[in-house]
Coordinates of C-alpha atoms in Angstrom, one line a residue:
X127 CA -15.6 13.6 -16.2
X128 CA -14.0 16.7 -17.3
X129 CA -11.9 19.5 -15.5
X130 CA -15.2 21.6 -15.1
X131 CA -17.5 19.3 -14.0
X132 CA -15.2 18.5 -11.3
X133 CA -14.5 22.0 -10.2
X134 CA -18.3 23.1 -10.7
X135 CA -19.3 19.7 -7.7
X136 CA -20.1 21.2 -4.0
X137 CA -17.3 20.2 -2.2
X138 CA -17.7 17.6 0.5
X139 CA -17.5 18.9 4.3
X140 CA -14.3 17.9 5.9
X141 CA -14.2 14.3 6.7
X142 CA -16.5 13.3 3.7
X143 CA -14.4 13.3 0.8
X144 CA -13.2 9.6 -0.7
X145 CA -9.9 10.7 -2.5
X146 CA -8.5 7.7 -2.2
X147 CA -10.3 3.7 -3.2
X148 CA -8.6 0.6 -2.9
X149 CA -10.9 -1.6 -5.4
X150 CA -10.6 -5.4 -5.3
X151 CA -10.6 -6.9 -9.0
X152 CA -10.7 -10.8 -7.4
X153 CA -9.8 -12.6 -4.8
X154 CA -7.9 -15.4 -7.5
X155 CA -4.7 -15.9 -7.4
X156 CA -1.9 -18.1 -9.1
X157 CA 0.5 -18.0 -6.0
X158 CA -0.2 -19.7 -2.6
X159 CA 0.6 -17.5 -0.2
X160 CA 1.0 -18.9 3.5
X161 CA -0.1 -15.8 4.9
X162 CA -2.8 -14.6 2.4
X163 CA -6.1 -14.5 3.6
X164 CA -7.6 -14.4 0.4
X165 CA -6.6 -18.0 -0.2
X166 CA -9.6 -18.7 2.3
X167 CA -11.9 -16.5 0.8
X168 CA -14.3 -17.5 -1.9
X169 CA -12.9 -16.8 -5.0
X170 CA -14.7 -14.5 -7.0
X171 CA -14.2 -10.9 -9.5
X172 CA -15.6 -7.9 -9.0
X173 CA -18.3 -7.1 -11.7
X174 CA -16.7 -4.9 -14.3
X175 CA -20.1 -3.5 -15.2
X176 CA -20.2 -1.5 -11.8
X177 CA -17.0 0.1 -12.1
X178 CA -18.8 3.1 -13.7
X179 CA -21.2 3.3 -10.7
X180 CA -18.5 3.1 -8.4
X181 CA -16.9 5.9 -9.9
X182 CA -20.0 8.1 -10.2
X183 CA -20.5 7.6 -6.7
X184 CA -17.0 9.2 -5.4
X185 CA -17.2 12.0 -7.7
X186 CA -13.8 13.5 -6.2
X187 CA -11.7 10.6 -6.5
X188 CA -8.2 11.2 -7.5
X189 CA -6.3 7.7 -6.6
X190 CA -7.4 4.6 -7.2
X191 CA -5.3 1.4 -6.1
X192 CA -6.6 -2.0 -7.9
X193 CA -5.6 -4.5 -6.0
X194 CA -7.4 -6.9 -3.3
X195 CA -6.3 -10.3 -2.0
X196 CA -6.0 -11.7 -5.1
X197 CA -3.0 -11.1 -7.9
X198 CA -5.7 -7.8 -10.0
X199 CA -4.1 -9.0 -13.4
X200 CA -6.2 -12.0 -13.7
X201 CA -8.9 -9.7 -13.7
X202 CA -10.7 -10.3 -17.4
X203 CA -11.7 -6.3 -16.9
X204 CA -8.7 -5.1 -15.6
X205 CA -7.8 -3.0 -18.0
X206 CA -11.1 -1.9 -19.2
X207 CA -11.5 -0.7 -15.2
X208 CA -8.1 0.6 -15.2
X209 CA -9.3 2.8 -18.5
X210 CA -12.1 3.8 -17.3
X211 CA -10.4 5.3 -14.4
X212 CA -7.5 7.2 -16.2
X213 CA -10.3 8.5 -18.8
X214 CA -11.7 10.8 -15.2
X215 CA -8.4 12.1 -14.9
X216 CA -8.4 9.4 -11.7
X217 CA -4.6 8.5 -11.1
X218 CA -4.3 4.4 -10.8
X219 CA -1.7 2.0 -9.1
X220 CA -1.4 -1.9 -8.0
X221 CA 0.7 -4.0 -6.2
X222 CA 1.0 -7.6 -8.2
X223 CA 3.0 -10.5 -7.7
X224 CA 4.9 -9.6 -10.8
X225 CA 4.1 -13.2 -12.5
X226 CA 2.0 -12.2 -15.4
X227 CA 3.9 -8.9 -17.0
X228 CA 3.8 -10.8 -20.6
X229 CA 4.6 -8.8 -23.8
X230 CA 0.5 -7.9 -24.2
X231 CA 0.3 -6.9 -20.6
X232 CA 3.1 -4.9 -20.2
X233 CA 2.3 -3.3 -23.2
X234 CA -1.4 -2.3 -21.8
X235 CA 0.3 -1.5 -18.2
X236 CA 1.9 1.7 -20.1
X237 CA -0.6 2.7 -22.5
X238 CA -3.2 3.4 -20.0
X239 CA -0.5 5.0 -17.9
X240 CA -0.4 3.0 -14.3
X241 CA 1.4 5.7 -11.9
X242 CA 3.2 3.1 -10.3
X243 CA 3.3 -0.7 -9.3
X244 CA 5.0 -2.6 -6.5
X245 CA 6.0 -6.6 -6.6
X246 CA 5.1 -8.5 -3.4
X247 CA 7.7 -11.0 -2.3
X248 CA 9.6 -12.2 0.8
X249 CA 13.0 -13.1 -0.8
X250 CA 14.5 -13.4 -4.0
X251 CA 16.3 -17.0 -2.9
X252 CA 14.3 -19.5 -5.2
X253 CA 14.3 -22.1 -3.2
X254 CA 12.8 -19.4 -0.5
X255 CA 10.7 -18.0 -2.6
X256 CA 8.5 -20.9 -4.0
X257 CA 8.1 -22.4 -0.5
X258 CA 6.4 -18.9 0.5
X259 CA 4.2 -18.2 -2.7
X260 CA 4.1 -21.6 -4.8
X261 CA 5.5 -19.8 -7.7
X262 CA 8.3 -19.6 -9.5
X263 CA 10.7 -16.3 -8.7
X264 CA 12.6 -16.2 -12.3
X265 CA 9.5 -15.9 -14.0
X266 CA 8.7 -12.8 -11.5
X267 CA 12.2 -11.2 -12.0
X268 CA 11.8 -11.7 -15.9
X269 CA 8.6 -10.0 -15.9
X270 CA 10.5 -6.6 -13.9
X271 CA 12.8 -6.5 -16.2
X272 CA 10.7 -6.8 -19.5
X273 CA 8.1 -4.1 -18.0
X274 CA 11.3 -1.6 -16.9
X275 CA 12.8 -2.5 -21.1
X276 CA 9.7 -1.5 -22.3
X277 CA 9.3 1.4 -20.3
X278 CA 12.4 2.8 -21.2
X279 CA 12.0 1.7 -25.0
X280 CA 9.0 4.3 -24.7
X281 CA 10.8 7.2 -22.9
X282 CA 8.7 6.7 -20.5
X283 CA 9.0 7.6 -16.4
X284 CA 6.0 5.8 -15.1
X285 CA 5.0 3.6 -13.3
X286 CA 7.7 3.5 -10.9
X287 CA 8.5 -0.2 -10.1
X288 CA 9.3 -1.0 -6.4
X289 CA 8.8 -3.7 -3.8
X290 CA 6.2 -4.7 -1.4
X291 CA 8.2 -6.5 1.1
X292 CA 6.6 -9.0 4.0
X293 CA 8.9 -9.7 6.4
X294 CA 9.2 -13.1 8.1
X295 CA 11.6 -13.6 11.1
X296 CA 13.2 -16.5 8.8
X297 CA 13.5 -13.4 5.9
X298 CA 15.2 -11.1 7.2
X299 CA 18.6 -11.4 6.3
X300 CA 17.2 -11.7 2.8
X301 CA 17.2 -7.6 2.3
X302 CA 20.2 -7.1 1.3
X303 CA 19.3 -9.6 -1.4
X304 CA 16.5 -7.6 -2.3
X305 CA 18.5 -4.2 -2.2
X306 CA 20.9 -5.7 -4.4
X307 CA 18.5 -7.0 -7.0
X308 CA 16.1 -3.4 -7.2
X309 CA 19.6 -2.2 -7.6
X310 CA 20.6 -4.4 -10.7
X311 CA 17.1 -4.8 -12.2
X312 CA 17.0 -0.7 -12.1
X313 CA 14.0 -0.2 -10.3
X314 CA 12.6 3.1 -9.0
X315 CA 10.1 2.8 -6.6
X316 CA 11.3 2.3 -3.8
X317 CA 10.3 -0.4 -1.6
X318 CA 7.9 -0.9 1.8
X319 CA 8.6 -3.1 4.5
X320 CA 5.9 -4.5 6.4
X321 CA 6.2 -7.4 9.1
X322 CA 3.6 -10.3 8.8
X323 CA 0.4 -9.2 10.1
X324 CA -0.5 -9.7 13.8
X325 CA -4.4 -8.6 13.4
X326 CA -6.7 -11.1 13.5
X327 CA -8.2 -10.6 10.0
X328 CA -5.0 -12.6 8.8
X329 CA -3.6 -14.5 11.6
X330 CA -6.8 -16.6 12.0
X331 CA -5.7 -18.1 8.2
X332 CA -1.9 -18.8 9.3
X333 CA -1.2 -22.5 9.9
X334 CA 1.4 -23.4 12.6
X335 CA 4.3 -23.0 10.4
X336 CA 3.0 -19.4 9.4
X337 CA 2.3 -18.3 12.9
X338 CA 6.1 -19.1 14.1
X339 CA 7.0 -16.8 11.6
X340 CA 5.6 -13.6 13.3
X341 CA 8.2 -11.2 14.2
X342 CA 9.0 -11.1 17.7
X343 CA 10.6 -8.2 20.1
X344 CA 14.0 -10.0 19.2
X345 CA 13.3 -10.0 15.4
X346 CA 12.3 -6.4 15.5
X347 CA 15.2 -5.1 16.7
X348 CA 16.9 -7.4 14.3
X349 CA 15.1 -6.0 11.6
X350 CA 16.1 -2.8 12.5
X351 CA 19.9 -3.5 13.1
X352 CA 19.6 -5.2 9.5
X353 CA 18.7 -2.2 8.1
X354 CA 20.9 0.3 9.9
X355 CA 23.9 -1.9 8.6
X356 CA 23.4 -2.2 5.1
X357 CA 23.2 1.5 3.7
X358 CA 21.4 -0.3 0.6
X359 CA 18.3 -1.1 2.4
X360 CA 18.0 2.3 3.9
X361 CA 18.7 3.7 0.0
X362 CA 15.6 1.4 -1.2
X363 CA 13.3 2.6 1.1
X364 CA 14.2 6.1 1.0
X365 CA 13.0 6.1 -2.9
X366 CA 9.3 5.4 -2.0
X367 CA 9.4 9.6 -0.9
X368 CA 9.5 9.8 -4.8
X369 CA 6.9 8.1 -5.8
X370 CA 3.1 8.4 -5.8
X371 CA 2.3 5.3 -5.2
X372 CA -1.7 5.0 -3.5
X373 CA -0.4 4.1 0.1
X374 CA 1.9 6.6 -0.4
X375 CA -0.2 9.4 -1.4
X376 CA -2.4 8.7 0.7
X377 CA -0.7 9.0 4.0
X378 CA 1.1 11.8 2.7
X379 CA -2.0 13.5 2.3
X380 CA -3.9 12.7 5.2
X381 CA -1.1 12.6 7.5
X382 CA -3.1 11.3 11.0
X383 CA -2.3 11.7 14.7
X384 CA -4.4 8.8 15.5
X385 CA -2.1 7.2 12.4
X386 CA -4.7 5.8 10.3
X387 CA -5.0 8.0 6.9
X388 CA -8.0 6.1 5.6
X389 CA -10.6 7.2 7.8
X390 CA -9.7 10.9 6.6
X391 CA -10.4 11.1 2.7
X392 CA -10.5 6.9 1.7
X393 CA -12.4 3.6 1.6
X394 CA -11.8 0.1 0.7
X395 CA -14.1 -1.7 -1.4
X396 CA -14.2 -5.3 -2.4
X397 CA -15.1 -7.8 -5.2
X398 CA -18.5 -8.1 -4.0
X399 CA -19.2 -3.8 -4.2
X400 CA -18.9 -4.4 -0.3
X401 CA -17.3 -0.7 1.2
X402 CA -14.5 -0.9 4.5
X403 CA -13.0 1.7 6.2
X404 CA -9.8 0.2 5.3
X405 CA -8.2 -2.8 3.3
X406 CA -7.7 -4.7 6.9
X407 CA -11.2 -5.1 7.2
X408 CA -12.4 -8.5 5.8
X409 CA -15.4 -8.9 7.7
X410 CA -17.7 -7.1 5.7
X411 CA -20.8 -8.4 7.1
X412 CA -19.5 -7.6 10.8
X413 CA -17.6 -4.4 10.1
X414 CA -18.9 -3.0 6.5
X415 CA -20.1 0.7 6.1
X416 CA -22.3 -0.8 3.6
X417 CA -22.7 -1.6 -0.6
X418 CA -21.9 0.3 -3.6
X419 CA -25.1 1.0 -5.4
X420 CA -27.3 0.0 -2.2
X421 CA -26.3 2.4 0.9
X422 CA -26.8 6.2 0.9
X423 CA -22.8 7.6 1.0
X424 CA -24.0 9.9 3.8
X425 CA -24.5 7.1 6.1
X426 CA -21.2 5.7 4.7
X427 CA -19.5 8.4 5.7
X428 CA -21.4 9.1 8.9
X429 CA -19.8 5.6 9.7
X430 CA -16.5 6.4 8.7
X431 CA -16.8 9.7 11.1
X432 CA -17.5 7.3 13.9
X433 CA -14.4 4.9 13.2
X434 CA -12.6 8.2 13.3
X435 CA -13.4 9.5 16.4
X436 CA -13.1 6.2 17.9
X437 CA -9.7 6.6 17.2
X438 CA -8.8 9.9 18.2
X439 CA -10.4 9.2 21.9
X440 CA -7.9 6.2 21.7
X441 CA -11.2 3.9 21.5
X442 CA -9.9 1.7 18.6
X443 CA -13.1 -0.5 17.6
X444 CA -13.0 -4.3 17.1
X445 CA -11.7 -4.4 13.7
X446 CA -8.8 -1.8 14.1
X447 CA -7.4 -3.6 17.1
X448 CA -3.7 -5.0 16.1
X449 CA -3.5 -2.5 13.4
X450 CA 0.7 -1.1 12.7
X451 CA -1.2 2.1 11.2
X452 CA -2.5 3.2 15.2
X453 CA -1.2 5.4 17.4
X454 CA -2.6 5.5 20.9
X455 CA -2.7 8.3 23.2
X456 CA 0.5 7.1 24.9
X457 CA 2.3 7.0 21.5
X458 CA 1.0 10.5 20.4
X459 CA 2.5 11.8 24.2
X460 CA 5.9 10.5 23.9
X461 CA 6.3 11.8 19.9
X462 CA 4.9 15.0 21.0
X463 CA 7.1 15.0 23.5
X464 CA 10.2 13.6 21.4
X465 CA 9.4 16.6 19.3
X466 CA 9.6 19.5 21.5
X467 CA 13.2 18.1 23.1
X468 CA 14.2 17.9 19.6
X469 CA 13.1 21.2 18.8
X470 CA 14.8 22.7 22.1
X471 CA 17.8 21.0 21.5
X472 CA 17.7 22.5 18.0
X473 CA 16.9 25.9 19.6
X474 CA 20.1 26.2 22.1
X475 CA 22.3 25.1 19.9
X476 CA 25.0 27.0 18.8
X477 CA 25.7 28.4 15.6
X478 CA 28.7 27.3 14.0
X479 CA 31.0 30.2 13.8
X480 CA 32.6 31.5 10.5
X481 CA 36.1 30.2 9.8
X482 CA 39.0 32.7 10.2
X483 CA 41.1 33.7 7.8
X484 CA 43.6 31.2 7.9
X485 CA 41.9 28.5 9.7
X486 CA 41.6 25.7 6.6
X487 CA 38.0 26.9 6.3
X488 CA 36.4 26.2 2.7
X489 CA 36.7 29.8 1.6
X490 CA 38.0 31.6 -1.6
X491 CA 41.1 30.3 -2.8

């Protein structure tokens, strides 16, 4: 779609605009993932032939993330979809396990210009690694650094390449590990840290083993104290502010009270053409706003309105309940309040006097 077209479109009312699309390629996957639920899903692609109609049907997309609960690159159509997108001017990122960057991917990865790409993992400990995912983790650190060589070979600055870390209570002390290879590898994206999911959409897939992993209060605060001591950390996670990354974006640009960005500007849709209000939502027959090519957008975004306002009365629906994104009432209180003691203290102050002459101050010599 050219520049006009998109200018010349009646603009959306507030709340109906889908900026933002996380689009599931397949739900197949070469790793085993403990805690992925898409290892009990049936395992399917999404039809390649209705990318175009997805497309035409969120006319003022500008960010699409391709990636589901499956690893996208095994996707036949991939980069065909990936194509399509970038030829709308539509800005496109992933997360991947990082297993398949061969010569002829990585190579397609920077022709069609990816804005940037995290690796999943848990720990770069082999040993670690393969009895989280199945795979093998020098096959995943090769693929990094042949995708950062031929990035640079190009003079290229995009994608960024950062991590999406899950953190087990038995991982922790594996970030400085992780800071310490983004380090030697060169990466630049930063990295996210996110603590094995609690919501029932994934825990009802964890086995025993899996479910003893959950962080705890305890491991929390461990968490925390791991990364206030190791500077490293806090200098990995600090680089995703540079980046525009989808998750990034996107809560950037819909920054929330209630906490949840998607219900402002984005949607979720899966392999089947199925549409969610987020990517947390894998119920789509219980919780779906409806199907690409089948439901009216206005009632798909009458829907979304509803999931939105559910939130801000502090009224989380079934789905949302357990989600890290949500702030309740209570929350929103105490950072308003947190706020204006900050702001106060900031206020009375005082302001740091001038040095004297004479005093050591950092004057002219």
């Amino acid at each position: 779609m050219s520049d006009q077209a998109r200018t010349e479109q009646r603009p959306s009312p507030p709340g109906d605009k889908v900026v933002f699309a996380q689009v599931e390629p397949t739900t197949r996957c070469n790793f085993t993932c403990g805690f992925c639920s898409g290892r009990k899903m049936d395992q399917s692609d999404f039809a390649a032939e209705d990318f175009a109609r997805l497309l035409d049907a969120f006319p003022e997309l500008e960010h699409i993330e391709l990636q589901g609960e499956g690893e996208p690159l095994l996707h036949k159509g991939f980069f065909d979809m990936a194509r399509q997108a970038a030829a709308r001017g539509i800005r496109l990122s992933m997360i991947t396990n990082g297993s398949l960057f061969s010569e002829e991917r990585v190579a397609a990865i920077l022709d069609v210009g990816i804005e940037a790409i995290y690796v999943s993992l848990e720990s770069p400990e082999d040993d670690v690694f393969q009895e989280i995912r199945g795979g093998l983790f020098s096959k995943v650190k090769d693929g990094i650094a042949r995708l950062l060589a031929a990035r640079r070979a190009r003079d290229l600055e995009r994608p960024t390449v950062g991590f999406a870390i899950t953190v087990l209570n038995d991982t922790i002390d594996s970030l400085p590990q992780v800071a310490d290879l983004y380090r030697a590898l060169g990466m630049d994206g930063g990295a996210t840290v996110q603590p094995l999911n609690r919501m029932e959409s994934y825990t009802a897939v964890y086995d025993a083993d899996m479910a003893a992993r959950l962080l705890g209060p305890e491991d929390r605060r461990r968490l925390q104290e791991t990364i206030h001591r190791h500077p490293e950390i806090g200098a990995m996670l600090a680089e995703v502010r540079q980046t525009r990354h989808f998750y990034i974006e996107m809560r950037r640009r819909y920054p929330a009270e209630h906490g949840c960005p998607w219900v402002k500007g984005a949607l979720y849709i899966d392999r089947h053409g199925a549409i969610a209000s987020c990517c947390m939502v894998k119920d789509t027959a219980r919780y779906g706003l409806g199907k690409i090519g089948l439901t009216p957008m206005d009632l798909v975004m009458e829907k979304r309105r509803e999931i939105d306002a559910a939130l801000d009365a502090g009224q989380p629906p079934e789905q949302c309940r357990g989600c890290a994104y949500y702030v309740s009432p209570q929350q929103r209180d105490a950072r308003r309040l947190n706020r204006l003691a900050a702001q106060k203290a900031q206020a009375t102050r005082p302001a740091p006097s001038s040095p004297s002459p004479g005093s050591g101050g950092q004057g002219p010599a």
